[in-house]
Short mmCIF file of C-alpha atoms in Angstrom, two decimals:
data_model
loop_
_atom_site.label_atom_id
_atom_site.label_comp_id
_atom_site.label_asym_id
_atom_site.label_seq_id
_atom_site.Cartn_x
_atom_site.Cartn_y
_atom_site.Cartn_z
CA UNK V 290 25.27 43.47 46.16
CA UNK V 291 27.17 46.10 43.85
CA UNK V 292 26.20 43.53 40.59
CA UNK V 293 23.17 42.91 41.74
CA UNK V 294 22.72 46.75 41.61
CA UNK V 295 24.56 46.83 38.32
CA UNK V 296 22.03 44.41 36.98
CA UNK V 297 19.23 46.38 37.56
CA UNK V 298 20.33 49.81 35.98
CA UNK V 299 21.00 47.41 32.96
CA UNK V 300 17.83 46.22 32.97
CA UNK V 301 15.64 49.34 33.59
CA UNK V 302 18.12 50.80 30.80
CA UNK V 303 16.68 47.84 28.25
CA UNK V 304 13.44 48.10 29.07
CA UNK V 305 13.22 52.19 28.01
CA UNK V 306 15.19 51.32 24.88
CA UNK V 307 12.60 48.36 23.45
CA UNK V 308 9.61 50.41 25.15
CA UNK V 309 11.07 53.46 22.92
CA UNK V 310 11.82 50.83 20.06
CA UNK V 311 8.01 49.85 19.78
CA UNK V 312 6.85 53.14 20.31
CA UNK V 313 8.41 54.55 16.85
CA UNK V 314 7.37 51.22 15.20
CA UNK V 315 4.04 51.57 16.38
CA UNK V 316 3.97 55.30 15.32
CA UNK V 317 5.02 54.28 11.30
CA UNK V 318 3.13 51.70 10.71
CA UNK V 319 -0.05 51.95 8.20
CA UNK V 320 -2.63 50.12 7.60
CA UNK V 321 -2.91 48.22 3.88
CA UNK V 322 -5.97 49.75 1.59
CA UNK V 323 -6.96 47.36 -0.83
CA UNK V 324 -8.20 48.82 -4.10
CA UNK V 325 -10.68 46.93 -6.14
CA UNK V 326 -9.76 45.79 -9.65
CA UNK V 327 -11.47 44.48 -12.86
CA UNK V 328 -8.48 42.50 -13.25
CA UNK V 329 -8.64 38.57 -11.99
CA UNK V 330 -6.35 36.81 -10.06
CA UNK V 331 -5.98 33.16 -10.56
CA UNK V 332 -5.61 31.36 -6.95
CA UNK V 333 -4.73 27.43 -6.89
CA UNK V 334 -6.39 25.99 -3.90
CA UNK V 335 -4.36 22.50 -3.47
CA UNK V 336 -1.91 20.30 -6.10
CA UNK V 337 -3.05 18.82 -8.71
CA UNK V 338 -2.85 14.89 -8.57
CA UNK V 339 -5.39 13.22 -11.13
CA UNK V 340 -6.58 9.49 -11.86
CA UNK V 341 -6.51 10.53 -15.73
CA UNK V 342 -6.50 13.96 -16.79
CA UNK V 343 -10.31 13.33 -17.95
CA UNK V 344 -11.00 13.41 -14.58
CA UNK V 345 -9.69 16.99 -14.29
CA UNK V 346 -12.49 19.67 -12.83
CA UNK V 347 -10.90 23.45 -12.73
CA UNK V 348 -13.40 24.68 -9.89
CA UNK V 349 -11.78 21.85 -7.66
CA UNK V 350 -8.24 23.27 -8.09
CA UNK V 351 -8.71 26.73 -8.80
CA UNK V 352 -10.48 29.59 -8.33
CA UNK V 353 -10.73 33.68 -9.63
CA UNK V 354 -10.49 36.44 -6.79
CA UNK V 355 -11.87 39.82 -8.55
CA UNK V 356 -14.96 41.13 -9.21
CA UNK V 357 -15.58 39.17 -12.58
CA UNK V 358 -14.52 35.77 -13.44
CA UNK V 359 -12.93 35.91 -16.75
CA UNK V 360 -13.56 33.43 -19.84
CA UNK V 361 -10.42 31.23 -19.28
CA UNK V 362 -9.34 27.71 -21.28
CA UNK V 363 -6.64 24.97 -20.11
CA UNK V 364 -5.07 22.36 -21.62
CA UNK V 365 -2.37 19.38 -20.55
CA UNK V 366 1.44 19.26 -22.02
CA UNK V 367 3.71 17.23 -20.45
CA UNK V 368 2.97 16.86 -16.74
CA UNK V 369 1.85 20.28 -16.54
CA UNK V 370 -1.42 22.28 -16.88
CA UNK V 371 -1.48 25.19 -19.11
CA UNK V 372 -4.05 28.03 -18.09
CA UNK V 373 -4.61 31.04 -20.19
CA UNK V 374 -7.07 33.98 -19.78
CA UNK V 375 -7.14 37.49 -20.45
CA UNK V 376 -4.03 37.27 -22.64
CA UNK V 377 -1.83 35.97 -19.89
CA UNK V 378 -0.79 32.27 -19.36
CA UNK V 379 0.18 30.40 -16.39
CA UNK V 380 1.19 26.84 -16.12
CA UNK V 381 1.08 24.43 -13.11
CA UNK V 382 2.41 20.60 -12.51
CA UNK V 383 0.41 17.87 -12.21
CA UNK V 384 0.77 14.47 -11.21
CA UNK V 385 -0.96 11.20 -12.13
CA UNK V 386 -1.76 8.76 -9.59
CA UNK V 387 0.18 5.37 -10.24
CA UNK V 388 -2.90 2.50 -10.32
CA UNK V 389 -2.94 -0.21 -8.16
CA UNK V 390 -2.08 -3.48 -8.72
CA UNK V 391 -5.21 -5.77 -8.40
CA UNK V 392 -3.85 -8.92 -5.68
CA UNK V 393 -5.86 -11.94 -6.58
CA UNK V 394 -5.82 -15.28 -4.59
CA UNK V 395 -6.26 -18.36 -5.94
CA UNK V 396 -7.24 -21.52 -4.14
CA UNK V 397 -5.33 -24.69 -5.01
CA UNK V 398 -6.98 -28.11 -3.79
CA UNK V 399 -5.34 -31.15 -5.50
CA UNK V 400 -6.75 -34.39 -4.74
CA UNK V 401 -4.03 -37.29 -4.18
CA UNK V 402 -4.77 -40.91 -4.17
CA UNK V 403 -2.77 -43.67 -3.10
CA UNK V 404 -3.80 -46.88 -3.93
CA UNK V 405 -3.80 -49.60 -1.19
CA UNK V 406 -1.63 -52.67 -2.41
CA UNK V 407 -2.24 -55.67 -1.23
CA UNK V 408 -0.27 -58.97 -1.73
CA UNK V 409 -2.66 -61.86 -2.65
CA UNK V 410 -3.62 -64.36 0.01
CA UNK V 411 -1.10 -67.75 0.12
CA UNK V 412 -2.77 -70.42 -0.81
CA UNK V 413 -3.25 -72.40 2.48
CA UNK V 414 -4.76 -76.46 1.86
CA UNK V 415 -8.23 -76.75 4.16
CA UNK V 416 -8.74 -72.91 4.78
CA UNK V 417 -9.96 -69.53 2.71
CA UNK V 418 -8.78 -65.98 4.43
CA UNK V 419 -10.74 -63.52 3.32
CA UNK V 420 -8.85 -60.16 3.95
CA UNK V 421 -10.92 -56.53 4.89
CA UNK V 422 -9.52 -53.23 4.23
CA UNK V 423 -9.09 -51.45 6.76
CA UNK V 424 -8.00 -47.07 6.11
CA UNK V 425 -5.13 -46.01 7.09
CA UNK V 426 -3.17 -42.48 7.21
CA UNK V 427 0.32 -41.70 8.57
CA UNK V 428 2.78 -38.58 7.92
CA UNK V 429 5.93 -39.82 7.77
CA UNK V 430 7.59 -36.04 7.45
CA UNK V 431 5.68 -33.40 8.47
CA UNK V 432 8.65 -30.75 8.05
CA UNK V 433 10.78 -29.68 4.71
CA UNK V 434 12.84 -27.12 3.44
CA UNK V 435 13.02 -25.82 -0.09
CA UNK V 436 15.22 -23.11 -1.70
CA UNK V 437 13.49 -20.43 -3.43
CA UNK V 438 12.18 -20.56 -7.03
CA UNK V 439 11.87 -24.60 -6.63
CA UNK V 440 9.42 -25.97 -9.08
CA UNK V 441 5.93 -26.12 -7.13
CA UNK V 442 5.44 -30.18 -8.92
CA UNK V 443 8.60 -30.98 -7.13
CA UNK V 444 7.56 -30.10 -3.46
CA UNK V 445 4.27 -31.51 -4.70
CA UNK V 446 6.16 -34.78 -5.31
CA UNK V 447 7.95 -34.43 -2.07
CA UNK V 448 4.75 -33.92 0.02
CA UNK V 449 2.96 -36.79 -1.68
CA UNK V 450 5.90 -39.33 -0.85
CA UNK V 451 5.75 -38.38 2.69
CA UNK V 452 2.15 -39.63 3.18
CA UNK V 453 1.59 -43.23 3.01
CA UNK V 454 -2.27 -43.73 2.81
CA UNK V 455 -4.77 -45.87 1.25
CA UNK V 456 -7.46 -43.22 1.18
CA UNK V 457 -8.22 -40.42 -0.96
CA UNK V 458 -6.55 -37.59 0.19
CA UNK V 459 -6.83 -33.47 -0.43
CA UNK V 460 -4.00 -31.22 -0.77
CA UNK V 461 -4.78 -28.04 -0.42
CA UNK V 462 -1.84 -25.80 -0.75
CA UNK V 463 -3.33 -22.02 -1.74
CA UNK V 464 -0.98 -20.48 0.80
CA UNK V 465 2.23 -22.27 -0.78
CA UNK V 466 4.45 -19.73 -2.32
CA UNK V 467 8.14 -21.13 -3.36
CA UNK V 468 8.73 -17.63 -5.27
CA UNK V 469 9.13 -15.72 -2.02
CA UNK V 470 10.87 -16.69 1.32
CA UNK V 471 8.80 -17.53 4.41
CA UNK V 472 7.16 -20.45 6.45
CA UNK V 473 4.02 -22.31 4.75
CA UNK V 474 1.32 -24.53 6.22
CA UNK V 475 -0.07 -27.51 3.73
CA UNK V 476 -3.12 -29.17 4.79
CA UNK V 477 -3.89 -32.76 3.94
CA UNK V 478 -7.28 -34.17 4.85
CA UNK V 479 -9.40 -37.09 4.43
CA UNK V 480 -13.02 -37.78 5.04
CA UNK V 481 -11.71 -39.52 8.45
CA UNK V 482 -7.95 -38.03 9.45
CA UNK V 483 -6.51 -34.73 8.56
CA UNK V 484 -2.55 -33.47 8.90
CA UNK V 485 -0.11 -30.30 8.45
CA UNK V 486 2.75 -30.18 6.51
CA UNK V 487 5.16 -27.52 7.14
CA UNK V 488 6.78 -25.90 4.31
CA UNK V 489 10.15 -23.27 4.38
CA UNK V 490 11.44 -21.50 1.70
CA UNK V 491 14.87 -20.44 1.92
#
């Protein structure tokens, strides 16, 4: 009870000290007069990052506070803007925006053909075989792993050798990239049968 008491006094004590505190403050403090001036005052309203410095308009980035605007010129030195007016001079950085590279796909269809072979007829005494071609298409690997940088004609090659086909067939691989690591999908097709090929470049 006797802290609790001590507490208090403590307390009470405080709060007359700050309340006396704020009272003086409050007393001494003025308010701020602003007097008007013929003089200008340059004010930058954000930083300065440009295309090309042709681009460059001084209302956008700055602006006069005073009564008059003055007669001003800038010019560009070295990454920064130099503005002078009423025989003073004041200089600001600028930046130029890096451009951006332009990303252009390219869509690579190569047509493969295999041609069909087939091994004449026997000769067979008292009959004639006449022989109809008949289309066929089978993916004998439909899965292969290159290292990157490999020459694009030699998975090509590879892809080619693991079709066996007697039709005209289209490659197309646009999305085929053996410069950069990643899983690829190669898409063979035919007017009747169509396949994927799975690419990886490790």
């Amino acid at each position: 009870m006797k802290k609790l008491f001590l507490t208090a006094v403590l307390l009470i004590i405080a709060i007359c000290f700050l309340y006396s505190y704020l009272y003086e403050i409050r007393k001494d403090k003025h308010p701020f007069v602003f007097t008007e001036s013929d003089r200008a005052f340059l004010y930058q309203k954000k930083d300065i990052l440009l295309n090309n410095t042709d681009e460059f308009l001084f209302e956008e980035f700055f602006s006069f506070i005073g009564n008059q605007k003055p007669a001003f010129r800038y010019r560009f030195d070295e990454g920064q803007i130099i503005i002078s007016f009423d025989e003073h001079t004041f200089t600001f950085p600028y930046l130029i925006r890096e451009p951006e590279k332009e990303i252009i796909e390219t869509i690579i269809v190569k047509e493969v053909y295999k041609e069909n072979k087939v091994k004449p007829a026997e000769n067979n005494s008292g009959s004639v075989f006449t022989e109809t071609r008949q289309e066929y298409f089978n993916v004998i690997k439909d899965y292969f792993s290159f290292s990157e940088g490999t020459d694009l004609s030699i998975i090509i090659s590879q892809i080619s050798n693991a079709v066996d086909t007697n039709e005209k067939i289209v490659m197309d691989y646009s999305m085929l990239n053996p410069n950069e690591k990643g899983t690829y999908n190669v898409y063979l097709s035919s007017d009747e049968h169509s396949a994927v090929i799975t690419i990886e470049i490790v």
